[in-house]
Short mmCIF file of C-alpha atoms in Angstrom, two decimals:
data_model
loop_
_atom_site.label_atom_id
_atom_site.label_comp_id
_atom_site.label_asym_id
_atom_site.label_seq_id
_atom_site.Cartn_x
_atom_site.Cartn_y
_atom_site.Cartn_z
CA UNK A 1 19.54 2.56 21.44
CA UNK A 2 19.25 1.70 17.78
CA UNK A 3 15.69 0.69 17.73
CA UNK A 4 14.93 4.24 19.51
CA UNK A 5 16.48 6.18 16.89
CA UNK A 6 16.91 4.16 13.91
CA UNK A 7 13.05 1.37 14.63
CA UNK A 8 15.54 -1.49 13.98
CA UNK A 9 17.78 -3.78 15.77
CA UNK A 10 19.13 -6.74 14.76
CA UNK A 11 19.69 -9.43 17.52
CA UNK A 12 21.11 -13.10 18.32
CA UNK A 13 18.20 -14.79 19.56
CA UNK A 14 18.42 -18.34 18.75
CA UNK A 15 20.62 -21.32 18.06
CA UNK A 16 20.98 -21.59 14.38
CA UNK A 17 20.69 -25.37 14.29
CA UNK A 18 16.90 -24.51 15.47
CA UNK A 19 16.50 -21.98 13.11
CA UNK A 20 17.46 -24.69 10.11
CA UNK A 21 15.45 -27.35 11.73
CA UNK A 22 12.52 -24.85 11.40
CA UNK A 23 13.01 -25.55 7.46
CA UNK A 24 11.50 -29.01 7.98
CA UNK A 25 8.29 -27.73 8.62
CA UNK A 26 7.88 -25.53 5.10
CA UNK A 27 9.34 -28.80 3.74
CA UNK A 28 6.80 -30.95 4.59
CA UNK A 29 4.14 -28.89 3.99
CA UNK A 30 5.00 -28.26 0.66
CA UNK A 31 5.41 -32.49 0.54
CA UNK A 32 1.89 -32.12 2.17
CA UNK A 33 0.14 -30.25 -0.44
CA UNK A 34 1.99 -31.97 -3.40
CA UNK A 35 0.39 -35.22 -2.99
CA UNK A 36 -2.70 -34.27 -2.38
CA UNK A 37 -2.23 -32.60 -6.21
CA UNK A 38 -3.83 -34.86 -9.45
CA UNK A 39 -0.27 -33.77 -10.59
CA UNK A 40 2.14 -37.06 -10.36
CA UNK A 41 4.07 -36.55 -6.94
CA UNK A 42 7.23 -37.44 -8.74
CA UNK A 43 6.58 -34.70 -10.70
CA UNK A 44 7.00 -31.63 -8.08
CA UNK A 45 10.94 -32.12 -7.52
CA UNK A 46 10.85 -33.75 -4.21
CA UNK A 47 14.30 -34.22 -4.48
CA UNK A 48 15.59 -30.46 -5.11
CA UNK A 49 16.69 -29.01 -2.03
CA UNK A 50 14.43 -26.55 -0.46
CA UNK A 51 15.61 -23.28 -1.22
CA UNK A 52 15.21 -24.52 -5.24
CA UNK A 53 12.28 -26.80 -5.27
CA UNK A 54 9.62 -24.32 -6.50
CA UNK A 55 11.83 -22.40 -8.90
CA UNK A 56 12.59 -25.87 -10.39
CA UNK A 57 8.88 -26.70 -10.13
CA UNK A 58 7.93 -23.31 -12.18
CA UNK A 59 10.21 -24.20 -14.94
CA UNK A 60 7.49 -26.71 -16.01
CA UNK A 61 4.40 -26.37 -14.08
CA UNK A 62 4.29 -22.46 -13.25
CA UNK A 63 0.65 -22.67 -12.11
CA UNK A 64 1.81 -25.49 -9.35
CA UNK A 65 4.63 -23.57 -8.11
CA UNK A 66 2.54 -20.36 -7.71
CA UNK A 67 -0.15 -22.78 -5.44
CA UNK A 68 3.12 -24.28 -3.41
CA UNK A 69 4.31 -20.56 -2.79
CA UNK A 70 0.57 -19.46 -1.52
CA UNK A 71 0.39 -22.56 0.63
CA UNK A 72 4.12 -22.14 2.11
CA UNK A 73 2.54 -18.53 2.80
CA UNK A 74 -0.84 -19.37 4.23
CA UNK A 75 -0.09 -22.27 6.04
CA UNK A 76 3.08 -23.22 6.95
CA UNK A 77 3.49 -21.49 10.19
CA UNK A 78 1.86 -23.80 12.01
CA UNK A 79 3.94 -26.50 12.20
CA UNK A 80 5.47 -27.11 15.57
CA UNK A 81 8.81 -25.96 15.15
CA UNK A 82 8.16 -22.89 13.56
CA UNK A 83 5.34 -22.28 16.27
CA UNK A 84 8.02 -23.54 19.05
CA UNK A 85 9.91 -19.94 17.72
CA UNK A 86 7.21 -17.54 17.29
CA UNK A 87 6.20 -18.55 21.33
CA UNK A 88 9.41 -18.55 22.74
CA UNK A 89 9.55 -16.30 25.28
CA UNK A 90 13.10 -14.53 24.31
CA UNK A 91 11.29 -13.19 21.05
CA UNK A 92 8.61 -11.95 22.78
CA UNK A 93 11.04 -10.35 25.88
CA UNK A 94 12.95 -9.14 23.56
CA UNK A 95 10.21 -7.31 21.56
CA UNK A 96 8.83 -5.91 24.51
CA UNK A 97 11.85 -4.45 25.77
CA UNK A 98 12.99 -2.67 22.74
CA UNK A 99 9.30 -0.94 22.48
CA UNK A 100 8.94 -0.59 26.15
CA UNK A 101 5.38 -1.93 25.93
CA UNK A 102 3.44 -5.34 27.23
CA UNK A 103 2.56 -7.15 24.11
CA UNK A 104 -0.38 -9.56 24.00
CA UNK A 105 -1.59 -10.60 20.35
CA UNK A 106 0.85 -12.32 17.59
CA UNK A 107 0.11 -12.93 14.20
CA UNK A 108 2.70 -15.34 12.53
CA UNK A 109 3.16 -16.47 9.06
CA UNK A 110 6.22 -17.56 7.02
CA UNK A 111 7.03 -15.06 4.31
CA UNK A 112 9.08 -16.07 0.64
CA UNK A 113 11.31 -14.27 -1.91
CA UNK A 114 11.43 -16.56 -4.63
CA UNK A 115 13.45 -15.71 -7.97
CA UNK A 116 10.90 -17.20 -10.40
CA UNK A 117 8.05 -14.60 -8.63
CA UNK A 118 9.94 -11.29 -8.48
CA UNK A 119 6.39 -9.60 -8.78
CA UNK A 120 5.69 -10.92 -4.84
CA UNK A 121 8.63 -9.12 -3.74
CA UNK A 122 7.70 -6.76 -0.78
CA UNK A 123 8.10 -3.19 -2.33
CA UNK A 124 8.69 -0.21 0.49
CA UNK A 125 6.13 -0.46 2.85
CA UNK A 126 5.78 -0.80 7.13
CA UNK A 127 4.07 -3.07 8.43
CA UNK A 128 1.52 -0.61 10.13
CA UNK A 129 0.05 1.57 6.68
CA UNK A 130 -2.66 3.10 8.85
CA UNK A 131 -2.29 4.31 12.03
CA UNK A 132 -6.21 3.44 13.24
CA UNK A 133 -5.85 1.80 16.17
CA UNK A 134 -7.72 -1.64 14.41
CA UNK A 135 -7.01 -4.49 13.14
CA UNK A 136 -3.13 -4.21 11.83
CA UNK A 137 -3.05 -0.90 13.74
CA UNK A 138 -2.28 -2.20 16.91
CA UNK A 139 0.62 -3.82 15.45
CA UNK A 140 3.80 -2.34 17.90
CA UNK A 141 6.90 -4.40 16.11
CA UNK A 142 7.52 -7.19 13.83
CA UNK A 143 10.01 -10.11 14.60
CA UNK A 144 11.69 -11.63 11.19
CA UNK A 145 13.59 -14.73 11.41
CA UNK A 146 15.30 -15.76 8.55
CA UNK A 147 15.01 -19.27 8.20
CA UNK A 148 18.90 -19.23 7.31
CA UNK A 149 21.88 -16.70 6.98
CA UNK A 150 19.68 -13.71 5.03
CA UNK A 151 21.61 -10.16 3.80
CA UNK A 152 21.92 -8.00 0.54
CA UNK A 153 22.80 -10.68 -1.57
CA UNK A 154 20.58 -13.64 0.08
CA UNK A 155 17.13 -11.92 0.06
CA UNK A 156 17.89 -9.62 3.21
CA UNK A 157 15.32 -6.91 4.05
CA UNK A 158 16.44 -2.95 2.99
CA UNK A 159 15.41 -0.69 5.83
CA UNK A 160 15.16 3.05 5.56
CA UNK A 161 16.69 3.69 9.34
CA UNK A 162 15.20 6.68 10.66
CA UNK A 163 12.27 6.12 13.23
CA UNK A 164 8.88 7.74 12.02
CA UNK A 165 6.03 9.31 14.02
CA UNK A 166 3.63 8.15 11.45
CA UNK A 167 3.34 5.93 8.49
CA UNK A 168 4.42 6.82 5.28
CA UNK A 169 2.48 4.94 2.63
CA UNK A 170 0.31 6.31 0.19
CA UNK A 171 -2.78 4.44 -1.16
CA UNK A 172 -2.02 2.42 -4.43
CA UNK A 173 -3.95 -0.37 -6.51
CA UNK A 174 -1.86 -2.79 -5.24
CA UNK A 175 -2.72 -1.70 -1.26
CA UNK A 176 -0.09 0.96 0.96
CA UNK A 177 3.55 1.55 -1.15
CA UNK A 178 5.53 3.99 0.27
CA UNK A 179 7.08 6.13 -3.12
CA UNK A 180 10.72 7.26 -3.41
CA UNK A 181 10.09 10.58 -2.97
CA UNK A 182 9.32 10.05 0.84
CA UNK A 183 12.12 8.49 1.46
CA UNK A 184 14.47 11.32 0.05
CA UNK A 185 17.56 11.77 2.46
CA UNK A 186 16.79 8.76 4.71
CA UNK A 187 19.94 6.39 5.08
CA UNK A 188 19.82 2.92 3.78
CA UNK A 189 20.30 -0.53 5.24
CA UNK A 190 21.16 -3.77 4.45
CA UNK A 191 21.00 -5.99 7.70
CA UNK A 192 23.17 -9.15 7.62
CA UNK A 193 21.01 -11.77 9.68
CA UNK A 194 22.69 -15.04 9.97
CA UNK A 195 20.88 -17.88 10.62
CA UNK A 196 19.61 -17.28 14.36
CA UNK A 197 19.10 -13.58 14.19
CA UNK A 198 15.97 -11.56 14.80
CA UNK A 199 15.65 -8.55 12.72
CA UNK A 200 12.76 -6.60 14.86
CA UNK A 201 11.18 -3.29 12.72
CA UNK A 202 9.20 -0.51 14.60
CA UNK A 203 5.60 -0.10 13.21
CA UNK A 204 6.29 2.61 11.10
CA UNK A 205 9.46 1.77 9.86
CA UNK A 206 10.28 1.48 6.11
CA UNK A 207 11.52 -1.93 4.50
CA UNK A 208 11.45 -3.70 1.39
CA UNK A 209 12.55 -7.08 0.11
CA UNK A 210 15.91 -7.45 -1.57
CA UNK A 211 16.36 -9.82 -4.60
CA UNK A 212 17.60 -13.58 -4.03
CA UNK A 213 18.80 -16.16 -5.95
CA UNK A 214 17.83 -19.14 -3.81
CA UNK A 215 14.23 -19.20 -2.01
CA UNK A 216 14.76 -17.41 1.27
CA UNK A 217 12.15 -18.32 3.95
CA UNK A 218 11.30 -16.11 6.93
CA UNK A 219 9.09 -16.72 9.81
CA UNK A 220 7.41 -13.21 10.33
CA UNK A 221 5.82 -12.40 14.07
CA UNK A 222 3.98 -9.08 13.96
CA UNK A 223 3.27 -8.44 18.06
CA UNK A 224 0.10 -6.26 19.05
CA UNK A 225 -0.27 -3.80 21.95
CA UNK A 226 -1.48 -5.73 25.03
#
């Protein structure tokens, strides 16, 4: 099995008109939050489509489109539709089955790679960094859902495929990185995830966030140990 060897799979999950309904949510959140701003509604690009509003929006107001992004980051995920797919029981059956574990505890939050903020792109890390049994450490495997078709050229995850007994990140200012140099040898890839597909990761397993030239969205579902 793929995930045994390799602590990926990608799978078919979901109907892709769901998974682009989903959108609406982040949509109206960031709709939310702009008028609520002293900044003139008018003046956030309610117009743009989605996947361009806050690169549009830091063009002229960089400070608003930074907020937007940490909103879209903090908040969003609990709008119905998006919680509708972090609940549904085929994500979490099909989680448990690739890890051959009951899981119990979800943490869910929609994740961004935005052109105009290359600096919050996800450099090589997994999603467990410490193996402690605490906290993030009972993290088992992480459902992403691109909220649209996702790959190397559409802000797709890079996974190093090669299931690890341990983490490899090292300590850094900026939290857990995993360097280059312990990745040496491992193969690289580039997942295509249309709209619909689940990409699940193993704890340990390396992945960073490629470049993309329109805002990709994900809906992330890390899924503890029951």
């Amino acid at each position: 099995m793929r995930f045994a060897e390799q602590g990926y799979a990608a799978m078919p999950l979901f109907d892709p008109a769901s998974i682009l309904a989903a959108r609406e949510d982040i949509a109206g959140h960031i709709d939310r939050v702009s008028r609520a701003l002293y900044l003139p509604f008018e003046q956030t690009c309610p117009d743009a489509p989605l996947t361009e509003r806050i690169d549009r929006i830091y063009a002229h107001e960089r400070s608003i489109a930074n907020l937007l992004r940490v909103a879209v980051c903090t908040d969003a995920h609990r709008g119905p539709r998006l919680q509708a797919l972090a609940n549904d029981p085929k994500l979490i059956a099909a989680a448990e089955a690739l890890c051959g574990r009951k899981l119990a505890g979800r943490i869910a939050r929609v994740r961004a790679s935005i052109a105009c903020f290359p600096e919050h792109r996800h450099a090589w890390h997994s999603d467990v960094a410490r193996d402690d049994g605490t906290g993030c450490g009972k993290v088992l495997v992480t459902a992403w859902i691109p909220l649209g078709d996702a790959g190397p050229e559409s802000g797709g995850l890079e996974v190093a495929a090669a299931r690890q007994p341990a983490p490899l990140g090292e300590k850094t200012n900026e939290g857990f990185e995993i360097p280059e140099y312990r990745l040496a040898g491992l193969p690289r890839v580039r997942p295509e995830c249309p709209a619909g597909t689940v990409l699940f990761l193993d704890r340990f397993t390396p992945h960073r966030t490629l470049p993309a030239r329109a805002t990709r969205f994900a809906l992330v579902v890390w899924m503890k140990a029951a």
